[in-house]
Coordinates of N, CA, C and O in Angstrom, one line a residue:
M13 N 11.7 -25.3 23.1 CA 12.0 -25.2 21.8 C 11.2 -23.9 21.4 O 10.1 -23.5 21.3
K14 N 11.8 -22.6 20.8 CA 11.4 -21.7 20.5 C 10.6 -21.8 19.0 O 11.3 -22.0 18.2
H15 N 9.5 -21.4 18.8 CA 8.7 -21.0 17.7 C 8.8 -19.9 17.4 O 8.1 -18.9 17.8
T16 N 9.0 -19.5 16.0 CA 8.6 -17.9 15.7 C 7.7 -17.8 14.3 O 7.5 -19.2 13.6
L17 N 7.5 -16.8 14.5 CA 6.4 -16.5 13.1 C 7.1 -15.7 11.8 O 7.1 -14.2 13.0
S18 N 6.9 -15.3 11.4 CA 7.8 -14.5 10.0 C 6.4 -13.8 9.2 O 5.7 -14.6 9.0
L19 N 6.6 -12.6 9.1 CA 5.7 -11.7 8.4 C 6.6 -11.1 7.5 O 7.3 -10.5 7.4
I20 N 6.1 -11.1 6.3 CA 6.5 -10.7 4.8 C 5.1 -9.6 4.3 O 4.5 -10.7 4.0
L21 N 5.7 -9.0 3.9 CA 4.8 -8.2 2.9 C 5.6 -7.8 1.6 O 6.4 -7.3 1.5
L22 N 5.0 -8.7 0.5 CA 5.8 -8.4 -0.6 C 5.1 -7.5 -1.7 O 3.6 -7.2 -1.5
L23 N 5.9 -6.4 -2.6 CA 5.1 -5.5 -3.4 C 5.4 -5.8 -4.5 O 6.9 -5.8 -4.7
A24 N 4.5 -5.5 -5.5 CA 4.6 -5.5 -6.7 C 4.3 -4.4 -7.9 O 3.3 -4.2 -7.0
F25 N 5.1 -4.3 -8.5 CA 4.6 -2.7 -9.3 C 4.5 -3.0 -10.8 O 5.2 -4.0 -11.3
S26 N 3.7 -2.2 -11.4 CA 3.4 -2.3 -13.0 C 3.1 -0.8 -13.3 O 2.2 -0.1 -12.3
C27 N 3.2 -0.9 -14.2 CA 3.0 0.7 -15.2 C 1.9 0.4 -16.4 O 2.6 -0.3 -17.0
G28 N 1.1 0.8 -16.2 CA 0.1 1.3 -17.6 C -0.1 2.1 -17.9 O -1.1 2.5 -18.0
V29 N 1.1 2.8 -18.8 CA 1.0 4.5 -19.4 C 1.4 4.6 -20.6 O 2.0 3.3 -20.9
K30 N 1.0 5.6 -21.0 CA 1.3 6.0 -22.4 C 2.5 6.6 -22.5 O 3.7 6.4 -23.4
A31 N 2.5 7.4 -21.8 CA 3.8 8.2 -21.3 C 4.8 7.2 -20.8 O 5.0 6.3 -20.1
Q32 N 5.9 7.7 -20.9 CA 7.4 7.3 -20.4 C 7.4 7.7 -18.7 O 8.2 8.8 -18.5
C33 N 6.8 7.0 -17.8 CA 7.2 7.1 -16.5 C 7.4 5.9 -15.9 O 7.6 4.9 -16.4
Q34 N 8.0 6.4 -14.8 CA 8.8 4.9 -13.7 C 8.2 5.3 -12.6 O 8.3 6.4 -11.8
L35 N 7.9 4.0 -11.9 CA 7.7 3.7 -10.6 C 8.7 3.2 -9.7 O 9.0 2.3 -10.2
I36 N 9.1 4.0 -8.6 CA 10.2 3.8 -7.9 C 9.5 3.7 -6.5 O 8.8 4.8 -5.8
T37 N 9.8 2.8 -5.6 CA 9.6 2.6 -4.5 C 10.9 2.7 -3.4 O 11.8 2.2 -3.7
S38 N 10.5 2.9 -2.0 CA 11.5 3.3 -1.2 C 12.1 1.9 -0.6 O 13.2 1.5 -0.3
Q39 N 11.1 0.8 -0.8 CA 11.3 -0.6 -0.6 C 10.7 -1.4 -1.1 O 9.6 -1.2 -1.5
Q40 N 11.4 -2.7 -1.5 CA 10.2 -3.9 -2.3 C 9.8 -4.7 -1.4 O 8.6 -5.2 -1.8
T41 N 10.3 -5.0 -0.1 CA 9.9 -5.9 0.9 C 9.6 -5.2 2.2 O 10.8 -4.6 2.8
I42 N 8.7 -5.5 2.8 CA 8.3 -5.2 4.3 C 8.5 -6.1 4.8 O 7.8 -7.4 4.8
S43 N 9.1 -6.3 5.8 CA 9.2 -7.5 7.0 C 9.0 -7.1 8.1 O 9.3 -6.0 9.1
Y44 N 8.2 -8.1 9.1 CA 7.5 -7.7 10.5 C 8.6 -8.1 11.1 O 8.4 -8.6 12.4
G45 N 9.2 -9.3 10.8 CA 10.6 -10.2 11.8 C 9.5 -11.5 12.1 O 9.0 -11.8 11.7
S46 N 9.8 -11.7 13.7 CA 9.4 -12.8 14.0 C 8.6 -12.7 15.5 O 9.1 -11.8 15.9
L47 N 7.6 -12.9 15.5 CA 6.9 -13.2 16.8 C 7.1 -14.4 17.7 O 7.1 -15.7 17.1
S48 N 7.6 -14.5 18.9 CA 7.9 -15.6 19.7 C 6.6 -16.1 20.1 O 5.5 -15.6 20.4
A49 N 6.9 -17.3 20.4 CA 5.4 -18.0 21.0 C 5.0 -17.5 22.2 O 3.7 -17.6 22.6
M50 N 5.6 -16.7 22.9 CA 4.8 -16.0 24.5 C 4.1 -15.1 23.8 O 3.2 -14.6 24.5
E51 N 4.9 -13.8 22.6 CA 4.0 -12.9 22.3 C 2.4 -13.3 21.9 O 1.6 -13.1 21.9
R52 N 2.9 -14.6 21.0 CA 1.7 -15.4 20.3 C 1.1 -15.9 21.4 O -0.8 -15.7 21.1
Q53 N 1.1 -16.8 22.6 CA 0.1 -17.2 23.4 C -0.4 -16.0 24.0 O -1.8 -16.1 24.9
S54 N 0.1 -14.7 24.1 CA -0.4 -13.6 25.3 C -1.6 -13.1 24.4 O -2.4 -12.4 25.2
A55 N -1.3 -13.2 23.4 CA -2.7 -13.1 22.5 C -3.8 -13.6 22.7 O -5.1 -12.9 22.7
G56 N -4.0 -14.7 23.0 CA -5.0 -15.6 23.6 C -6.0 -15.9 22.4 O -7.2 -15.7 22.4
G57 N -5.8 -16.0 21.3 CA -6.2 -16.1 19.9 C -7.2 -14.6 19.2 O -7.5 -14.7 18.1
N58 N -6.8 -13.7 20.1 CA -7.3 -12.3 19.6 C -6.3 -12.0 18.1 O -5.0 -12.7 18.5
A59 N -6.6 -11.0 17.6 CA -6.0 -10.6 16.6 C -4.6 -9.5 17.3 O -4.8 -9.0 18.7
I60 N -3.5 -10.0 16.7 CA -2.4 -9.0 17.1 C -2.1 -8.1 15.8 O -1.8 -8.2 14.7
T61 N -1.7 -6.8 16.4 CA -1.8 -5.7 15.7 C -0.3 -5.5 15.4 O 0.7 -5.6 16.5
L62 N 0.0 -5.5 14.4 CA 1.6 -5.1 14.1 C 1.8 -3.7 14.0 O 0.8 -2.9 13.9
P63 N 3.3 -3.3 14.3 CA 3.8 -2.0 14.0 C 3.2 -1.7 13.0 O 3.8 -2.4 11.5
E64 N 2.9 0.0 12.8 CA 2.9 0.6 11.2 C 4.2 0.5 10.7 O 5.0 1.0 11.3
K65 N 4.2 0.4 9.2 CA 5.2 0.4 8.6 C 4.9 1.6 7.3 O 3.6 1.5 7.4
Q66 N 5.6 2.2 6.8 CA 5.4 3.0 5.5 C 6.6 2.8 4.7 O 7.5 2.2 4.9
L67 N 6.1 3.2 3.5 CA 6.9 3.1 2.2 C 6.5 4.4 1.3 O 5.2 4.8 1.7
T68 N 7.3 4.6 0.6 CA 6.8 5.9 0.0 C 7.1 5.6 -1.7 O 8.2 4.6 -2.4
L69 N 6.0 5.7 -2.3 CA 5.9 5.6 -4.0 C 6.3 7.0 -4.7 O 5.8 7.8 -4.5
N70 N 7.4 6.7 -5.6 CA 7.5 8.2 -6.2 C 7.4 7.3 -7.6 O 8.2 6.9 -8.3
V71 N 7.0 8.7 -8.7 CA 6.7 8.4 -9.8 C 7.3 9.5 -10.7 O 6.9 10.7 -10.5
M72 N 8.0 9.1 -12.0 CA 8.7 10.3 -12.5 C 8.6 10.2 -13.9 O 8.4 9.1 -14.4
C73 N 8.0 11.1 -14.6 CA 7.7 11.0 -15.9 C 8.3 12.0 -16.8 O 8.9 13.1 -16.3
D74 N 8.7 11.5 -18.1 CA 9.3 12.6 -19.2 C 8.8 13.9 -19.2 O 9.4 14.9 -20.0
K75 N 7.2 14.1 -19.3 CA 6.8 15.3 -19.7 C 5.6 15.0 -18.6 O 5.4 14.3 -17.6
P76 N 5.0 16.3 -18.3 CA 3.8 16.5 -17.1 C 2.4 15.9 -17.6 O 2.5 15.9 -18.8
Q77 N 2.3 15.0 -16.4 CA 1.1 14.1 -16.6 C 0.1 14.1 -15.9 O 0.5 14.4 -14.6
R78 N -1.2 13.8 -15.9 CA -2.0 14.0 -15.1 C -1.6 12.3 -14.2 O -2.1 11.2 -15.6
I79 N -1.6 11.9 -13.0 CA -1.1 10.6 -12.5 C -2.4 10.1 -11.5 O -2.7 10.9 -10.7
R80 N -2.7 8.7 -11.8 CA -3.3 7.9 -11.0 C -2.6 6.8 -10.2 O -2.3 6.4 -11.4
L81 N -2.6 6.4 -9.4 CA -2.2 5.4 -8.9 C -3.2 4.4 -8.6 O -4.1 4.9 -7.4
F82 N -3.4 2.9 -8.6 CA -4.3 2.0 -8.2 C -3.6 0.9 -7.6 O -2.3 1.0 -8.0
F83 N -4.4 0.4 -7.0 CA -3.9 -0.6 -5.8 C -4.8 -1.9 -5.6 O -5.7 -2.0 -5.5
G84 N -3.6 -3.1 -6.0 CA -4.4 -4.3 -5.9 C -3.5 -5.1 -5.3 O -2.9 -4.7 -4.5
S85 N -3.7 -6.6 -5.4 CA -3.1 -7.7 -4.6 C -3.5 -9.0 -5.3 O -4.7 -9.2 -5.8
S86 N -2.5 -9.7 -5.6 CA -2.6 -11.1 -5.9 C -3.4 -12.3 -5.0 O -3.8 -13.0 -5.3
L87 N -3.1 -11.6 -3.5 CA -3.5 -12.5 -2.5 C -4.9 -11.9 -1.8 O -4.7 -11.8 -0.6
P88 N -5.9 -11.4 -2.3 CA -7.2 -10.5 -1.7 C -7.8 -11.6 -1.0 O -7.9 -12.9 -1.5
Q89 N -8.5 -11.1 -0.2 CA -9.4 -12.5 1.0 C -10.5 -11.5 1.2 O -10.3 -10.5 2.0
G90 N -11.7 -11.7 0.9 CA -13.2 -11.1 1.2 C -13.2 -9.5 0.9 O -13.5 -8.5 1.3
G91 N -12.3 -9.2 -0.3 CA -12.6 -7.7 -0.7 C -11.8 -7.2 0.0 O -11.8 -5.7 0.0
N92 N -10.6 -7.7 0.8 CA -9.5 -6.6 1.3 C -8.3 -7.2 1.2 O -8.0 -8.2 0.6
F93 N -6.8 -6.3 1.6 CA -5.7 -7.3 1.2 C -5.3 -7.7 2.5 O -5.5 -7.5 3.7
A94 N -5.3 -9.1 2.2 CA -4.9 -10.1 3.0 C -3.6 -10.2 3.4 O -2.6 -9.6 2.5
L95 N -3.1 -10.6 4.7 CA -1.7 -10.8 5.1 C -2.0 -12.4 5.9 O -2.5 -12.4 7.2
G96 N -2.0 -13.5 4.9 CA -2.0 -14.8 5.3 C -3.5 -15.3 4.8 O -4.2 -14.1 4.3
E97 N -3.7 -16.0 5.8 CA -5.1 -16.4 5.5 C -5.9 -15.8 6.8 O -7.5 -16.0 6.7
K98 N -5.4 -15.1 7.9 CA -6.3 -14.9 8.7 C -5.8 -13.2 9.1 O -6.2 -12.7 10.5
G99 N -5.1 -12.8 8.4 CA -4.6 -11.3 8.5 C -5.2 -10.7 7.8 O -5.6 -10.8 6.4
E100 N -5.1 -8.9 7.9 CA -5.3 -8.3 6.6 C -4.4 -6.8 7.3 O -3.7 -7.3 8.1
M101 N -4.4 -6.3 6.0 CA -3.6 -4.9 6.0 C -4.5 -4.0 5.4 O -5.4 -4.1 4.8
K102 N -4.1 -2.5 6.4 CA -4.8 -1.3 5.3 C -4.1 -0.5 5.4 O -2.8 -0.4 5.9
F103 N -4.1 0.1 4.2 CA -3.4 0.9 3.3 C -4.0 2.4 3.5 O -5.3 2.6 3.4
T104 N -3.3 3.1 3.9 CA -3.4 4.5 3.7 C -2.6 5.4 3.2 O -1.1 5.8 3.6
A105 N -3.3 6.4 2.1 CA -1.9 7.4 1.3 C -2.1 8.3 2.0 O -2.9 9.1 2.3
M106 N -0.8 8.9 2.0 CA -0.6 10.4 2.8 C 0.7 11.4 2.4 O 1.4 10.6 1.7
K107 N 1.0 12.6 2.8 CA 2.0 12.8 2.4 C 2.2 12.8 0.9 O 3.5 12.7 0.4
A108 N 1.5 13.7 0.2 CA 1.3 13.6 -1.3 C 2.2 14.8 -1.6 O 2.1 15.8 -1.4
R109 N 3.1 14.8 -2.7 CA 3.9 15.8 -3.3 C 3.6 15.7 -4.7 O 3.9 14.8 -5.7
V110 N 3.2 17.0 -5.7 CA 3.6 16.9 -7.0 C 4.4 17.9 -7.3 O 4.4 19.3 -7.0
D111 N 5.5 17.5 -8.4 CA 6.7 18.8 -8.6 C 7.3 19.6 -7.3 O 7.1 20.9 -7.4
D112 N 7.5 19.0 -6.3 CA 8.0 19.8 -5.1 C 6.9 20.3 -4.4 O 7.7 21.2 -3.7
R113 N 5.9 20.1 -4.3 CA 4.9 20.8 -3.4 C 3.9 20.0 -2.6 O 3.6 19.0 -3.5
D114 N 3.4 20.1 -1.7 CA 2.7 19.6 -1.2 C 1.2 19.9 -1.9 O 0.8 20.8 -2.0
V115 N 0.3 18.5 -1.9 CA -1.0 18.5 -2.8 C -1.5 17.8 -1.7 O -1.2 17.1 -0.7
L116 N -3.0 17.6 -2.0 CA -4.0 17.1 -1.7 C -4.6 15.4 -2.3 O -4.0 15.4 -3.4
L117 N -5.2 14.3 -1.5 CA -5.3 13.3 -2.5 C -6.6 13.1 -2.5 O -7.7 13.5 -1.8
A118 N -7.4 12.3 -3.6 CA -8.6 11.9 -3.5 C -8.8 10.6 -4.0 O -8.0 10.2 -4.8
P119 N -9.8 9.9 -3.6 CA -10.1 8.0 -3.8 C -10.8 8.4 -5.6 O -11.6 9.3 -5.7
V120 N -10.7 7.4 -6.1 CA -10.9 7.5 -7.6 C -11.3 5.8 -7.5 O -10.5 4.9 -7.1
T121 N -12.1 5.4 -8.6 CA -12.3 4.2 -9.0 C -12.2 3.7 -10.3 O -12.0 2.5 -10.4
S122 N -11.7 4.7 -11.0 CA -11.3 4.2 -12.3 C -9.9 5.4 -13.1 O -10.3 6.2 -12.5
A123 N -9.7 4.8 -14.1 CA -8.6 5.5 -14.5 C -9.3 6.8 -15.2 O -8.0 7.5 -15.3
H124 N -10.3 7.0 -15.8 CA -10.7 8.0 -16.5 C -12.1 8.6 -15.9 O -12.2 9.7 -16.4
G125 N -12.5 8.0 -14.9 CA -13.8 8.7 -14.3 C -13.2 10.1 -13.4 O -12.4 10.2 -13.0
E126 N -14.4 10.9 -13.4 CA -14.8 12.0 -12.5 C -14.2 11.7 -11.4 O -14.4 10.7 -10.4
L127 N -13.5 13.3 -10.6 CA -13.6 12.7 -9.1 C -14.5 13.1 -8.6 O -15.7 13.7 -9.1
T128 N -15.4 12.2 -7.8 CA -16.4 12.5 -6.8 C -16.5 12.3 -5.2 O -17.4 12.6 -4.6
A129 N -15.1 12.4 -4.7 CA -15.0 12.4 -3.5 C -14.3 13.6 -3.0 O -13.5 14.3 -3.7
A130 N -14.6 13.8 -2.1 CA -13.5 15.3 -1.4 C -12.4 15.3 -1.2 O -11.7 14.0 -0.9
E131 N -11.4 15.9 -1.6 CA -9.8 15.6 -1.3 C -9.7 15.8 -0.2 O -10.1 16.8 0.9
A132 N -8.8 15.4 0.5 CA -7.9 15.1 1.8 C -6.4 14.8 2.0 O -5.8 14.6 0.7
S133 N -5.8 15.4 2.9 CA -4.7 15.1 3.0 C -4.3 13.5 3.5 O -3.2 12.8 3.1
Q134 N -5.0 12.7 3.6 CA -5.1 11.3 4.2 C -6.3 10.6 3.4 O -7.4 11.1 3.6
V135 N -5.9 9.4 2.6 CA -7.2 8.7 1.8 C -6.6 7.2 2.1 O -5.7 6.9 2.0
D136 N -7.9 6.7 2.9 CA -7.6 5.2 3.2 C -8.1 4.5 1.9 O -8.9 4.7 0.8
I137 N -7.0 3.3 1.6 CA -7.1 2.9 0.0 C -7.9 1.2 0.3 O -7.8 0.7 0.9
N138 N -8.9 1.3 -0.9 CA -9.7 0.2 -1.0 C -9.0 -0.9 -2.0 O -8.7 0.0 -3.5
L139 N -8.9 -2.4 -2.1 CA -8.5 -3.0 -3.0 C -9.3 -2.4 -4.1 O -10.6 -2.6 -4.3
N140 N -8.5 -2.5 -5.0 CA -8.1 -2.1 -6.8 C -9.3 -0.8 -7.0 O -9.5 -0.6 -8.0
D141 N -9.1 0.2 -6.2 CA -9.4 1.5 -6.3 C -8.4 2.1 -6.1 O -7.1 1.7 -6.1
G142 N -7.9 3.5 -6.6 CA -7.1 4.0 -7.1 C -7.1 5.7 -5.6 O -8.0 6.1 -5.1
I143 N -5.9 7.0 -6.1 CA -5.9 7.9 -5.6 C -5.5 8.7 -6.5 O -4.6 8.7 -7.6
A144 N -6.0 10.2 -6.6 CA -5.6 11.3 -7.7 C -5.1 12.4 -6.8 O -5.4 12.3 -5.6
F145 N -4.2 12.9 -7.5 CA -3.3 14.3 -7.0 C -4.1 15.5 -7.0 O -4.4 15.7 -8.0
V146 N -4.8 16.2 -6.1 CA -5.4 17.5 -6.1 C -4.9 18.1 -5.6 O -4.8 18.3 -4.4
S147 N -5.4 19.6 -6.3 CA -5.6 21.0 -5.3 C -6.5 21.9 -6.0 O -6.2 22.9 -6.9
G148 N -7.7 21.7 -5.3 CA -8.8 22.0 -6.0 C -8.9 21.3 -7.4 O -10.4 20.7 -7.3
D149 N -8.3 21.4 -8.3 CA -8.7 20.1 -9.4 C -7.5 19.4 -9.7 O -6.4 19.1 -8.8
E150 N -7.8 18.2 -10.3 CA -6.5 17.2 -10.6 C -5.4 17.9 -11.3 O -5.6 18.9 -11.8
L151 N -4.3 17.7 -10.5 CA -2.8 17.8 -10.9 C -2.3 17.1 -11.9 O -2.2 15.9 -12.5
T152 N -1.4 17.7 -12.6 CA -0.2 17.2 -13.7 C 0.8 17.7 -13.1 O 1.4 18.3 -12.7
G153 N 1.8 16.8 -13.4 CA 3.4 17.1 -13.0 C 4.2 15.9 -13.9 O 3.7 14.8 -14.0
K154 N 5.3 16.3 -13.6 CA 6.4 15.3 -13.8 C 7.1 14.4 -12.9 O 7.3 13.3 -13.1
T155 N 6.9 14.7 -11.4 CA 7.1 14.0 -10.6 C 6.3 13.7 -9.5 O 5.3 15.0 -9.1
M156 N 5.7 12.6 -9.0 CA 4.6 12.5 -8.1 C 5.3 11.7 -7.0 O 5.9 11.0 -7.1
S157 N 4.8 11.7 -5.4 CA 5.0 10.9 -4.5 C 4.0 10.8 -3.7 O 3.3 12.2 -3.2
V158 N 3.6 9.9 -3.0 CA 3.2 9.7 -1.7 C 3.7 8.6 -1.0 O 4.3 7.5 -1.0
T159 N 3.4 8.7 0.3 CA 4.1 7.8 1.4 C 2.7 6.8 1.7 O 1.3 7.4 1.6
L160 N 2.9 5.6 1.9 CA 1.8 4.7 2.5 C 2.2 3.8 3.8 O 2.9 4.0 3.9
A161 N 1.0 4.4 4.6 CA 1.1 3.7 6.0 C 0.4 2.2 6.0 O -0.6 2.2 5.3
I162 N 1.2 1.5 6.2 CA 0.7 -0.1 6.1 C 0.5 -0.7 7.6 O 1.3 -0.3 8.5
N163 N -0.8 -0.5 8.0 CA -1.5 -1.4 9.2 C -1.6 -2.4 9.1 O -2.9 -3.0 8.2
A164 N -1.2 -3.5 10.0 CA -1.7 -5.0 9.6 C -2.1 -5.6 11.3 O -1.3 -5.1 11.8
N165 N -2.8 -6.1 10.9 CA -2.9 -7.3 12.0 C -3.2 -8.7 11.6 O -3.6 -9.1 10.7
I166 N -3.1 -9.6 12.3 CA -3.1 -11.3 12.4 C -3.9 -11.8 13.4 O -3.4 -11.2 14.5
K167 N -4.4 -13.2 13.0 CA -5.1 -13.9 14.0 C -4.0 -15.2 14.6 O -3.7 -15.7 13.4
S168 N -3.6 -15.0 16.0 CA -2.6 -15.9 16.3 C -2.8 -17.4 15.8 O -4.0 -17.6 16.1
A169 N -1.9 -17.8 15.4 CA -1.9 -19.7 15.2 C -1.7 -20.1 16.4 O -1.0 -19.7 17.3
P170 N -2.1 -21.6 16.5 CA -1.4 -22.4 17.7 C 0.2 -21.9 18.0 O 0.7 -22.0 16.9
I171 N 0.5 -21.7 19.2 CA 1.8 -21.5 19.3 C 2.8 -22.3 18.9 O 4.1 -22.2 18.7
T172 N 2.1 -23.6 18.8 CA 3.2 -25.1 18.2 C 3.9 -24.6 17.0 O 4.6 -25.6 16.3
D173 N 2.9 -24.1 16.1 CA 2.9 -24.1 14.7 C 4.1 -22.7 14.3 O 3.8 -21.7 14.7
R174 N 4.7 -23.3 13.0 CA 5.7 -22.2 12.7 C 4.6 -21.8 11.4 O 4.5 -22.4 10.4
V175 N 4.7 -20.4 11.1 CA 3.7 -20.0 10.1 C 4.3 -18.5 9.4 O 4.7 -17.5 9.8
K176 N 4.3 -18.6 8.3 CA 5.0 -17.3 7.4 C 3.6 -16.8 7.0 O 2.7 -17.4 6.2
Y177 N 3.0 -15.5 7.3 CA 2.0 -14.7 6.6 C 2.8 -14.0 5.7 O 3.4 -13.4 5.7
R178 N 1.9 -14.0 4.3 CA 2.5 -13.0 3.0 C 1.2 -12.4 2.7 O 0.4 -13.1 2.3
G179 N 1.6 -11.4 2.1 CA 0.5 -10.3 1.7 C 1.0 -9.8 0.5 O 2.3 -9.9 0.4
N180 N 0.7 -9.0 -0.5 CA 1.5 -8.5 -1.6 C 0.6 -7.3 -1.8 O -0.8 -7.0 -1.7
L181 N 1.1 -6.3 -2.2 CA 0.4 -5.0 -2.7 C 1.0 -4.5 -4.3 O 2.3 -4.5 -4.6
Q182 N 0.1 -4.7 -5.2 CA 0.5 -4.1 -6.8 C -0.3 -2.7 -7.3 O -1.2 -2.2 -6.6
V183 N 0.8 -1.9 -7.6 CA 0.5 -0.4 -7.4 C 0.6 -0.5 -9.3 O 1.5 -0.8 -9.8
R184 N -0.5 -0.1 -9.5 CA -0.5 0.4 -11.3 C -0.4 2.0 -11.6 O -1.3 2.6 -11.0
V185 N 0.4 2.6 -12.3 CA 0.2 3.9 -12.6 C -0.7 4.2 -14.1 O -0.1 3.2 -15.0
E186 N -1.6 4.8 -13.9 CA -2.1 5.5 -15.0 C -2.0 6.6 -15.4 O -2.2 8.1 -14.5
A187 N -1.8 6.9 -16.4 CA -1.0 8.3 -16.9 C -1.6 8.9 -18.0 O -2.0 8.3 -18.9
Q188 N -2.0 10.1 -18.1 CA -2.7 10.7 -19.0 C -2.1 12.3 -19.7 O -1.7 12.9 -18.7

């Protein structure tokens, strides 16, 4: 009898903005498929690293805005993005664009706070923190996009158990 493990990442999006901005994602759900009992048994109780997945977030506004994106979850665990009870997800923001030009990113902790960290082409995302689009100074634009790399791992459950691991990502847009 074959037992499988299904892994699903659900994405939720919200916009808390004054101007008319719309957030569109390249996909609403990410599935890692199933792991066979043999794959789970070969892990021997160690963490199983899942293949990297990517998704793109696009923000389109009716007029140029300063945009910051904030990332949360309704299923956090220990201050991290959880994937089930024993798994975790790590998100890295990269490939940022504002109005069709490549830009850098800076981590931010609030919608109105000053930039305190250096800009970079990639930024690791912490639970409940965000990113700003920068090129020297913080940028404004009508369209912004960023790609998120999702790296996840799970701790294998007993091979006779059928388990679904769920996680989610909530993205909030803050525009000024």
